[in-house]
Coordinates of C-alpha atoms in Angstrom, one line a residue:
M634 CA -8.7 -10.3 18.5
Y635 CA -5.8 -12.8 18.6
N636 CA -2.4 -12.8 20.2
R637 CA 0.0 -13.4 17.3
G638 CA 3.8 -13.9 17.2
I639 CA 5.8 -11.8 14.8
R640 CA 9.4 -13.0 14.2
G641 CA 12.3 -10.9 13.1
A642 CA 16.0 -11.3 12.9
T643 CA 19.0 -9.3 11.8
T644 CA 22.8 -9.5 12.1
V645 CA 25.6 -7.1 12.9
I646 CA 29.1 -7.1 11.7
N647 CA 30.8 -6.3 15.0
N648 CA 30.1 -6.9 18.7
D649 CA 29.7 -3.2 19.1
K650 CA 27.3 -1.4 21.4
Q651 CA 26.1 1.2 18.9
E652 CA 25.8 -1.2 16.1
I653 CA 23.7 -3.6 18.2
L654 CA 21.4 -0.8 19.3
D655 CA 21.0 0.7 15.8
E656 CA 20.3 -2.7 14.1
T657 CA 17.7 -3.5 16.8
V658 CA 15.8 -0.3 16.1
V659 CA 16.0 -0.8 12.3
L660 CA 14.6 -4.3 12.8
L661 CA 11.8 -3.3 15.1
K662 CA 10.8 -0.3 13.0
E663 CA 10.6 -2.5 9.9
I664 CA 8.4 -5.1 11.7
V665 CA 6.1 -2.3 12.9
D666 CA 6.0 -0.7 9.4
R667 CA 5.1 -4.0 7.7
N668 CA 2.5 -5.1 10.3
Q669 CA 1.0 -1.7 11.3
F670 CA 0.6 -1.9 15.1
E671 CA 1.3 0.4 18.0
P672 CA 3.3 -0.3 21.2
E673 CA -0.1 -0.5 23.1
D674 CA -1.0 -3.6 21.0
I675 CA 2.1 -5.5 22.2
S676 CA 1.9 -8.1 25.0
C677 CA 5.7 -8.5 25.2
I678 CA 8.9 -8.8 23.2
W679 CA 11.5 -11.5 23.5
I680 CA 14.9 -10.5 22.3
T681 CA 17.7 -13.0 21.9
M682 CA 21.3 -12.6 20.7
T683 CA 23.9 -15.2 19.7
P684 CA 26.5 -15.8 22.4
D685 CA 29.1 -13.9 20.4
L686 CA 27.2 -10.6 21.1
D687 CA 27.6 -9.4 24.6
A688 CA 28.5 -5.7 24.3
I689 CA 25.0 -4.4 25.4
F690 CA 21.4 -5.4 26.0
P691 CA 19.4 -4.6 22.8
A692 CA 16.3 -4.0 24.9
L693 CA 17.9 -0.6 25.8
A694 CA 17.4 0.6 22.2
I695 CA 13.7 -0.3 22.3
R696 CA 13.2 1.2 25.8
E697 CA 14.5 4.5 24.5
M698 CA 12.1 4.7 21.6
E699 CA 9.3 7.2 22.1
G700 CA 6.2 5.4 23.4
W701 CA 7.9 2.1 24.0
N702 CA 8.9 2.5 27.7
M703 CA 6.0 0.4 29.0
V704 CA 6.4 -2.6 26.6
P705 CA 7.6 -5.7 28.5
L706 CA 11.0 -6.7 27.2
M707 CA 13.2 -9.7 27.9
C708 CA 16.7 -10.4 26.7
A709 CA 18.2 -13.9 26.5
V710 CA 21.1 -15.7 24.9
E711 CA 20.2 -17.8 21.8
A712 CA 21.0 -21.5 22.0
A713 CA 24.7 -22.1 21.0
V714 CA 24.3 -24.5 18.0
Q715 CA 27.2 -25.5 15.9
N716 CA 27.4 -23.7 12.5
S717 CA 24.5 -21.4 13.4
L718 CA 24.4 -17.8 12.0
P719 CA 26.8 -15.7 14.0
K720 CA 26.2 -12.2 15.4
C721 CA 22.4 -12.5 15.2
I722 CA 19.7 -10.6 17.0
R723 CA 16.2 -12.1 17.0
L724 CA 12.9 -10.6 18.1
M725 CA 9.7 -12.4 18.9
I726 CA 6.9 -9.9 19.3
Q727 CA 3.6 -11.0 20.8
V728 CA 1.0 -8.6 19.4
N729 CA -2.8 -8.4 19.8
T730 CA -4.3 -8.1 16.4
T731 CA -7.3 -9.0 14.2
K732 CA -4.9 -10.2 11.5
S733 CA -4.7 -13.9 10.6
Q734 CA -1.3 -15.7 10.8
Q735 CA -1.1 -15.6 7.0
E736 CA -1.4 -11.7 7.2
I737 CA 1.5 -11.4 9.6
K738 CA 4.8 -10.2 7.9
H739 CA 7.9 -11.6 9.5
V740 CA 11.1 -9.6 8.9
Y741 CA 14.6 -10.9 8.2
L742 CA 17.4 -8.4 7.5
N743 CA 21.1 -8.5 6.6
E744 CA 22.6 -12.0 6.8
A745 CA 19.5 -13.2 8.8
K746 CA 17.7 -13.5 5.4
R747 CA 19.4 -16.9 5.2
L748 CA 17.4 -18.1 8.2
R749 CA 14.0 -18.0 6.4
P750 CA 14.4 -17.2 2.7
D751 CA 10.8 -18.3 2.2
L752 CA 9.7 -15.2 4.3
V753 CA 12.1 -12.6 2.9
I754 CA 10.3 -9.9 0.9
S755 CA 12.1 -8.9 -2.3
E756 CA 13.3 -5.4 -2.2

């Protein structure tokens, strides 16, 4: 068994509490769906947001999901880099798995698809 990192990112249109919570859940569910793991398999999740998002901690959305209340979560502010993608939420999930790095499916949604077009799955 290995501890692998799974990356994901999404964007919101507004610095709005409900929108941040909703998009965080959509992103996490898509990562879980594509990689087929359970909360028990997770070592921890790092969550970052760009500095223009400060309405709410996105970890709250994950904490309220059934079965996710014991997963260690940490929120932080993404580095403020000139011309970087605005209103972006990123997840770094450390999961225990037998999958190789090549089998891991990273997820980029909304405008965050621009961050890693090489990893975006055609819909």
